[in-house]
Amino acid sequence: MSQDLAQYADIIEQLKPVVNEPEFNQVLLQVASDIPKEKRFLIKMEVKRLAKPCMRTIDLRGHVDGKCKKYPHEGRNHYMDDIAVDKFEEQLRIFGRYTYGVYEAVQSTENNFRLMQEREVAQERVEKARPDLKKRSAVLEQFKVPTVNLLDYRQRNTERMNFAVAVEIFNKYNESMRGLSVDISLEGLQVKLSKETIFEKGELLFIYFRGLESEFTMDKKNGIAYKLVKISTKNDVNYLALQRDSDHPNKSFDQFLESFIHGNKRRYKVNMNNTIEAITSKTSEQYFSPRSPTLPIYIDVVNQTLVPRFAMMNEVNRETLQYWQDEEDNCRLNFLLTQERLKRLLHKSEEVRECFVYSFTHLQNSKVYFYSASFEELMQKDLLKQVFLGFGSKKASWRVYKIALTTMVPEQAHIPLSIPDSVGSKVKKLNTPLSARLMSKLKNLRYLAHITDVTSITGQETYNDFTFNRDNLSHLRNFGHPRNRPPADIQVVRFKNEELRIESRYRLRTHIEARFSGDDTVHKGVSEDISVHGLGLRVELTKEYVGSLEGRVEVAFPRLQAITTSFDVMQLQYEIIYHNVDKNILHLKAAPGDEGKTARSFFEELIKKNKANLHAESDEEEIPGMGQALRCINARNATSLSFLMSKEGVRYTPQAGIIGKQDERVTLLTTQYAERGNVNLEFLFRDRKQDSPFVQSGVKTVKLENMPLRQELFVSFDNSQKDSRMAIIPRYSHKFESNTQRQNFIKEAMNRGQFIAIHVMLTTTGKPDVSMLQTEINYVTMYAMHRARELEKKMWSIAACAHLVDVTDEVLVRYGFTPAEIAQNRTLDGTTQIHNPKPTLAGNGVNLEGAGSENSSSPQKPEAQNPQNA
């Protein structure tokens, strides 16, 4: 095609299917009415040329990036790859025979080396003329990725076939337009029009298939009745989605169409867009769900009471479940989800149904006592706030949880295939709705509470600044949960067919004795947890250690020694890798070499036995399909934004974004500078040129240590800026040298627009369960093998996932900002003038869960427990 006609390529494509039809000249006038007569004549001649019979043989061996094989056609042997074969058959359907148009289209596929080289040369010219465009283009290409709605795709009741013929459309006023069909099924039709449509959504239209009248016996007097369901525009072309109108049946057309589709679907190719969409969606879910750090709790409504029923555990969020287990391994998660907290969340608008809850545990007489308080509960009295946050944050068991409440419906548990039942008996079986027994267990579920551990080291150290009088520790009883009145159990359900690769920290609450190098004094305390293979240990001393915290520490486990004779656990050697400001919380790592061998061997054996017990509990489902049903519900109700990454060379690049129902600030931040249906994640990789960029080095750390990695990201956001690099200024919290620097950054961000804090969690991904996708992959393979191969290649390339949780309000509370400033920061309507925020939370009167909310009743006092001696 000449350069003069290249600009009219879309019009030429529309004219190809009708080039041999009597109404060709009419369609030409319709689609090219705005083009000068001389150009219109050239377009006509070009289409006629493309429609002329071709005698050339196609041989693409060595000319395309693909494996070519022999393709016999009408006495000639062509050599083409899969992409070229698809293009060849597509153009044959359009022209009806082998023409120059078919030949030239096959010579111009996207994997043709000649075209690839031409594109590279053109790109090099642009880059030489504008070097800055190369950098900007690379950023946009690399970090702008499409969004995926987990398990949300179209299911078709009948197969839809790609089919291009000339049609004429009439409305009730007898106004008509000509267009081309795109695809067709027994129940629907899609048509494209080159001009502005005169039709309106919802109206009744009558379709005349002009392109079929000469080949098949059609009723030329009466059109086929359709309702206009949707109008969409792409590349200045209008697409009409039409549905057969049941009030105007036409049995003869139904019989003709059913026979026509069945006999020609291999020739014309079934439209598989929804199946490809389904495979992409299901693949993303398989990488997201098993490693999501958020713990979903499924809640019944019984007599207006919210009753947590099920917890969906995976290999990462099980840390939260293990934290809330007592010394007898009873799940006490309902201590966190009190009735008062759930009702308070329910009374908020759906967009802001969230709160932050602080918690810690206390070990006394070998019994675990749980303490928790939301910020609203702490605001009842300033003394309570000071004591709880000041004392609790000094414990190794200190946690901050974000709880988000969202609605759900039991019907979300059923995920049928994207393929209609008519394809085969196996498909029909897989599309069968869930059993009545299973649905009876799900029928009352109405809400999902998502619990995410958003604890940070810098946050804990900041809360350490709270001053309190130790004489007031008895007030902590107000937030203790009574052991003599335990809450109802929550049934823990585990993902089925889960491949374990990441192993979480394991709870280990027992008394310890520590001896530091150069000091013979025995320091008592309690352990909190151990990490993978026993390499790491976190302990809390009963009082501050005043000596040097460098080098080695010898740790003894008196109570564990009483239950083992195979190991000596009274002189385990560890190195100190972190301690808090008060020197009472230590993070330890087993000494390298033979010195730390006993610690590693003993705890590896201990973990192995615990894992075996865990498997024994979860291998059998009480009700078949329960785990998969709950998993599907959770995937369709994600509350926070996540994105999947693949490994390309030595770097990890984003591939797909998963947008949640809440965390609107993060959603706006990622979509503001991206096209519709995409997210722009460049700001998360802004440090990519530094020696140790967080995401790149973080994923490598996760793979090396088999542990999720967490970090807080502070963002200054001014959406009035046109350039995203000027609008979004990110900085990871650990890059600041002090809390004063953090406060100044926050103040400047709020003055220029909006401050956003994101808790970023990195996890690696496991292997997808191909058996869950095989039926749909086989269906795509049947009609487009190369598309199936592309999907499988992309599926196996995913290596990591990042989860972004909005923690803005908790961070602002932590650094002493007022309720008015926090409320103003929720919007982008105007900047907030920040003056002198207080260095801590003390006395600022912040109500994290919303001013004017109902007061919760004071928690009942638990049986004897006194954390004063901790």
CSV table of C-alpha atoms in Angstrom, one decimal, residues 6-247:
chain,number,residue,atom,x,y,z
A,6,ALA,CA,-1.8,4.4,4.3
A,7,GLN,CA,-3.9,7.0,6.1
A,8,TYR,CA,-7.1,5.3,4.8
A,9,ALA,CA,-6.1,1.8,6.0
A,10,ASP,CA,-9.2,1.6,8.3
A,11,ILE,CA,-11.6,2.4,5.5
A,12,ILE,CA,-9.9,-0.1,3.2
A,13,GLU,CA,-10.3,-2.8,5.9
A,14,GLN,CA,-14.0,-2.0,6.1
A,15,LEU,CA,-14.4,-2.3,2.3
A,16,LYS,CA,-12.6,-5.6,1.8
A,17,PRO,CA,-15.6,-7.9,2.8
A,18,VAL,CA,-18.0,-6.2,0.3
A,19,VAL,CA,-15.6,-5.7,-2.6
A,20,ASN,CA,-17.4,-8.4,-4.7
A,21,GLU,CA,-20.9,-7.4,-3.5
A,22,PRO,CA,-23.4,-5.4,-5.7
A,23,GLU,CA,-23.7,-2.7,-3.1
A,24,PHE,CA,-19.9,-2.1,-3.0
A,25,ASN,CA,-20.2,1.4,-4.4
A,26,GLN,CA,-22.9,2.3,-2.0
A,27,VAL,CA,-20.9,1.2,1.0
A,28,LEU,CA,-17.9,3.1,-0.4
A,29,LEU,CA,-19.9,6.3,-0.6
A,30,GLN,CA,-21.1,5.7,2.9
A,31,VAL,CA,-17.8,5.1,4.6
A,32,ALA,CA,-15.8,7.6,2.6
A,33,SER,CA,-18.3,10.4,2.0
A,34,ASP,CA,-16.0,13.0,3.6
A,35,ILE,CA,-13.0,12.1,1.4
A,36,PRO,CA,-12.3,14.0,-1.9
A,37,LYS,CA,-13.5,12.2,-5.0
A,38,GLU,CA,-10.0,11.7,-6.4
A,39,LYS,CA,-8.8,9.9,-3.2
A,40,ARG,CA,-12.0,7.9,-3.1
A,41,PHE,CA,-11.3,6.6,-6.6
A,42,LEU,CA,-7.8,5.6,-5.5
A,43,ILE,CA,-9.2,3.8,-2.5
A,44,LYS,CA,-11.6,1.9,-4.8
A,45,MET,CA,-8.8,0.9,-7.1
A,46,GLU,CA,-6.7,-0.3,-4.2
A,47,VAL,CA,-9.5,-2.5,-2.8
A,48,LYS,CA,-10.1,-3.9,-6.3
A,49,ARG,CA,-6.4,-4.7,-6.6
A,50,LEU,CA,-6.3,-6.5,-3.3
A,51,ALA,CA,-9.2,-8.6,-4.4
A,52,LYS,CA,-7.5,-9.9,-7.6
A,53,PRO,CA,-6.6,-13.6,-7.5
A,54,CYS,CA,-3.0,-14.3,-6.6
A,55,MET,CA,-0.7,-17.1,-7.9
A,56,ARG,CA,2.3,-16.5,-5.6
A,57,THR,CA,3.5,-19.1,-3.1
A,58,ILE,CA,4.2,-17.9,0.4
A,59,ASP,CA,7.4,-19.0,2.0
A,60,LEU,CA,8.2,-17.2,5.4
A,61,ARG,CA,11.0,-19.5,6.5
A,62,GLY,CA,13.7,-17.3,7.9
A,63,HIS,CA,11.5,-14.2,7.5
A,64,VAL,CA,9.5,-14.4,10.7
A,65,ASP,CA,10.1,-15.0,14.4
A,66,GLY,CA,8.3,-18.3,14.5
A,67,LYS,CA,8.5,-22.0,13.4
A,68,CYS,CA,7.1,-22.4,9.8
A,69,LYS,CA,5.4,-25.6,8.6
A,70,LYS,CA,3.9,-26.7,5.3
A,71,TYR,CA,0.4,-25.4,4.6
A,72,PRO,CA,-1.2,-26.9,1.5
A,73,HIS,CA,-3.9,-24.8,-0.2
A,74,GLU,CA,-5.5,-25.2,-3.6
A,75,GLY,CA,-2.6,-27.2,-5.0
A,76,ARG,CA,0.1,-24.9,-3.6
A,77,ASN,CA,2.4,-25.6,-0.6
A,78,HIS,CA,2.9,-22.5,1.5
A,79,TYR,CA,5.3,-22.3,4.5
A,80,MET,CA,3.9,-20.2,7.4
A,81,ASP,CA,4.1,-20.0,11.1
A,82,ASP,CA,1.0,-20.1,13.4
A,83,ILE,CA,0.5,-16.3,13.4
A,84,ALA,CA,0.7,-16.2,9.6
A,85,VAL,CA,-1.7,-19.1,9.2
A,86,ASP,CA,-4.3,-17.3,11.4
A,87,LYS,CA,-3.9,-14.2,9.2
A,88,PHE,CA,-4.1,-16.2,6.0
A,89,GLU,CA,-7.4,-17.9,7.1
A,90,GLU,CA,-8.8,-14.6,8.3
A,91,GLN,CA,-8.1,-12.8,5.0
A,92,LEU,CA,-9.5,-15.8,3.0
A,93,ARG,CA,-12.8,-15.4,4.9
A,94,ILE,CA,-12.8,-11.7,4.0
A,95,PHE,CA,-12.0,-12.0,0.3
A,96,GLY,CA,-13.5,-15.5,-0.2
A,97,ARG,CA,-10.4,-16.7,-2.1
A,98,TYR,CA,-6.6,-16.4,-2.3
A,99,THR,CA,-5.9,-12.8,-3.4
A,100,TYR,CA,-3.1,-10.2,-3.3
A,101,GLY,CA,-4.8,-8.9,-0.2
A,102,VAL,CA,-4.3,-12.2,1.5
A,103,TYR,CA,-0.7,-12.5,0.3
A,104,GLU,CA,0.2,-9.0,1.5
A,105,ALA,CA,-1.5,-9.3,4.8
A,106,VAL,CA,0.5,-12.5,5.6
A,107,GLN,CA,3.7,-10.7,4.6
A,108,SER,CA,3.0,-8.0,7.2
A,109,THR,CA,2.4,-9.9,10.5
A,110,GLU,CA,3.8,-8.3,13.6
A,111,ASN,CA,6.6,-11.0,13.9
A,112,ASN,CA,8.0,-10.3,10.5
A,113,PHE,CA,11.7,-9.5,10.7
A,114,ARG,CA,11.5,-6.9,8.0
A,115,LEU,CA,8.7,-5.0,9.7
A,116,MET,CA,10.4,-5.3,13.1
A,117,GLN,CA,13.6,-3.8,11.6
A,118,GLU,CA,11.7,-1.0,10.0
A,119,ARG,CA,10.1,-0.2,13.3
A,120,GLU,CA,13.4,-0.2,15.1
A,121,VAL,CA,15.0,2.1,12.5
A,122,ALA,CA,12.0,4.5,12.8
A,123,GLN,CA,12.3,4.5,16.6
A,124,GLU,CA,16.0,5.2,16.4
A,125,ARG,CA,15.4,8.2,14.2
A,126,VAL,CA,12.9,9.6,16.7
A,127,GLU,CA,15.3,8.9,19.6
A,128,LYS,CA,18.1,10.7,17.8
A,129,ALA,CA,15.9,13.7,17.1
A,130,ARG,CA,14.5,13.7,20.6
A,131,PRO,CA,16.7,11.8,23.1
A,132,ASP,CA,14.3,12.7,25.9
A,133,LEU,CA,11.5,10.8,24.3
A,134,LYS,CA,13.4,7.5,24.5
A,135,LYS,CA,13.6,7.7,28.3
A,136,ARG,CA,10.0,8.8,28.7
A,137,SER,CA,8.7,6.2,26.4
A,138,ALA,CA,10.6,3.4,28.2
A,139,VAL,CA,9.0,4.6,31.5
A,140,LEU,CA,5.5,4.5,30.1
A,141,GLU,CA,6.0,1.2,28.5
A,142,GLN,CA,7.5,-0.5,31.5
A,143,PHE,CA,5.4,0.8,34.3
A,144,LYS,CA,1.9,1.3,32.8
A,145,VAL,CA,0.1,-2.0,33.0
A,146,PRO,CA,-3.5,-3.1,32.5
A,147,THR,CA,-5.8,-3.8,35.4
A,148,VAL,CA,-7.4,-7.2,36.0
A,149,ASN,CA,-10.7,-7.8,37.7
A,150,LEU,CA,-10.2,-11.1,39.6
A,151,LEU,CA,-12.6,-13.8,38.5
A,152,ASP,CA,-14.8,-11.2,36.8
A,153,TYR,CA,-15.3,-12.0,33.2
A,154,ARG,CA,-18.1,-12.6,30.7
A,155,GLN,CA,-19.7,-16.1,30.4
A,156,ARG,CA,-21.4,-16.8,27.1
A,157,ASN,CA,-24.5,-19.0,26.8
A,158,THR,CA,-23.7,-19.6,23.1
A,159,GLU,CA,-20.5,-19.6,21.0
A,160,ARG,CA,-19.8,-16.4,19.2
A,161,MET,CA,-18.1,-16.6,15.8
A,162,ASN,CA,-16.0,-13.9,14.1
A,163,PHE,CA,-18.0,-13.0,11.0
A,164,ALA,CA,-17.7,-9.9,8.7
A,165,VAL,CA,-20.6,-9.3,6.2
A,166,ALA,CA,-22.4,-6.1,5.1
A,167,VAL,CA,-25.5,-5.3,7.1
A,168,GLU,CA,-28.1,-2.6,7.0
A,169,ILE,CA,-29.8,-1.4,10.2
A,170,PHE,CA,-33.2,0.1,10.4
A,171,ASN,CA,-34.9,1.7,13.5
A,172,LYS,CA,-38.6,2.2,14.1
A,173,TYR,CA,-38.6,5.5,12.1
A,174,ASN,CA,-37.3,3.6,9.1
A,175,GLU,CA,-34.0,5.4,9.3
A,176,SER,CA,-31.1,3.2,8.2
A,177,MET,CA,-27.3,2.9,8.2
A,178,ARG,CA,-25.0,0.4,6.6
A,179,GLY,CA,-22.2,-1.3,8.5
A,180,LEU,CA,-20.3,-4.4,8.9
A,181,SER,CA,-20.8,-7.3,11.3
A,182,VAL,CA,-17.9,-8.2,13.6
A,183,ASP,CA,-19.1,-11.4,15.3
A,184,ILE,CA,-22.4,-13.3,15.6
A,185,SER,CA,-24.0,-15.8,17.9
A,186,LEU,CA,-27.5,-17.4,18.3
A,187,GLU,CA,-28.4,-14.7,20.8
A,188,GLY,CA,-26.4,-11.6,19.8
A,189,LEU,CA,-24.5,-9.6,17.2
A,190,GLN,CA,-21.8,-7.0,17.1
A,191,VAL,CA,-21.7,-4.4,14.3
A,192,LYS,CA,-19.3,-1.6,13.6
A,193,LEU,CA,-20.2,1.7,11.9
A,194,SER,CA,-17.7,4.2,10.6
A,195,LYS,CA,-19.8,7.3,11.4
A,196,GLU,CA,-21.7,8.8,14.3
A,197,THR,CA,-24.6,6.4,15.0
A,198,ILE,CA,-28.2,7.6,14.8
A,199,PHE,CA,-29.3,4.8,17.1
A,200,GLU,CA,-29.9,4.9,20.9
A,201,LYS,CA,-29.2,2.4,23.6
A,202,GLY,CA,-32.3,0.2,24.4
A,203,GLU,CA,-34.2,0.7,21.1
A,204,LEU,CA,-35.5,-2.0,18.8
A,205,LEU,CA,-33.6,-2.4,15.6
A,206,PHE,CA,-34.1,-4.6,12.5
A,207,ILE,CA,-31.0,-6.0,10.8
A,208,TYR,CA,-30.8,-7.1,7.1
A,209,PHE,CA,-27.8,-9.2,6.3
A,210,ARG,CA,-27.1,-7.8,2.8
A,211,GLY,CA,-23.8,-9.8,2.5
A,212,LEU,CA,-25.6,-13.1,2.8
A,213,GLU,CA,-28.5,-12.5,0.5
A,214,SER,CA,-26.7,-13.6,-2.7
A,215,GLU,CA,-25.3,-16.7,-1.0
A,216,PHE,CA,-28.2,-17.9,1.1
A,217,THR,CA,-31.9,-17.6,1.0
A,218,MET,CA,-32.8,-14.7,3.2
A,219,ASP,CA,-36.0,-12.9,3.9
A,220,LYS,CA,-35.4,-9.6,2.1
A,221,LYS,CA,-38.7,-8.0,3.3
A,222,ASN,CA,-38.3,-8.5,7.0
A,223,GLY,CA,-35.2,-7.9,9.1
A,224,ILE,CA,-34.1,-9.7,12.2
A,225,ALA,CA,-35.2,-8.0,15.4
A,226,TYR,CA,-32.4,-7.0,17.9
A,227,LYS,CA,-32.2,-4.7,20.9
A,228,LEU,CA,-29.3,-2.3,21.2
A,229,VAL,CA,-27.5,-3.2,24.4
A,230,LYS,CA,-24.4,-1.0,24.3
A,231,ILE,CA,-22.6,1.5,22.1
A,232,SER,CA,-18.8,1.7,22.4
A,233,THR,CA,-16.2,3.7,20.4
A,234,LYS,CA,-12.7,2.6,19.5
A,235,ASN,CA,-10.4,4.4,17.0
A,236,ASP,CA,-13.3,6.6,15.8
A,237,VAL,CA,-15.4,3.6,15.0
A,238,ASN,CA,-18.7,2.9,16.7
A,239,TYR,CA,-19.5,-0.7,17.8
A,240,LEU,CA,-23.1,-1.7,18.5
A,241,ALA,CA,-23.7,-4.7,20.8
A,242,LEU,CA,-27.1,-6.2,19.9
A,243,GLN,CA,-29.2,-8.9,21.5
A,244,ARG,CA,-31.9,-10.9,19.8
A,245,ASP,CA,-35.4,-9.6,20.7
A,246,SER,CA,-37.5,-12.5,22.2
A,247,ASP,CA,-40.7,-10.7,21.3
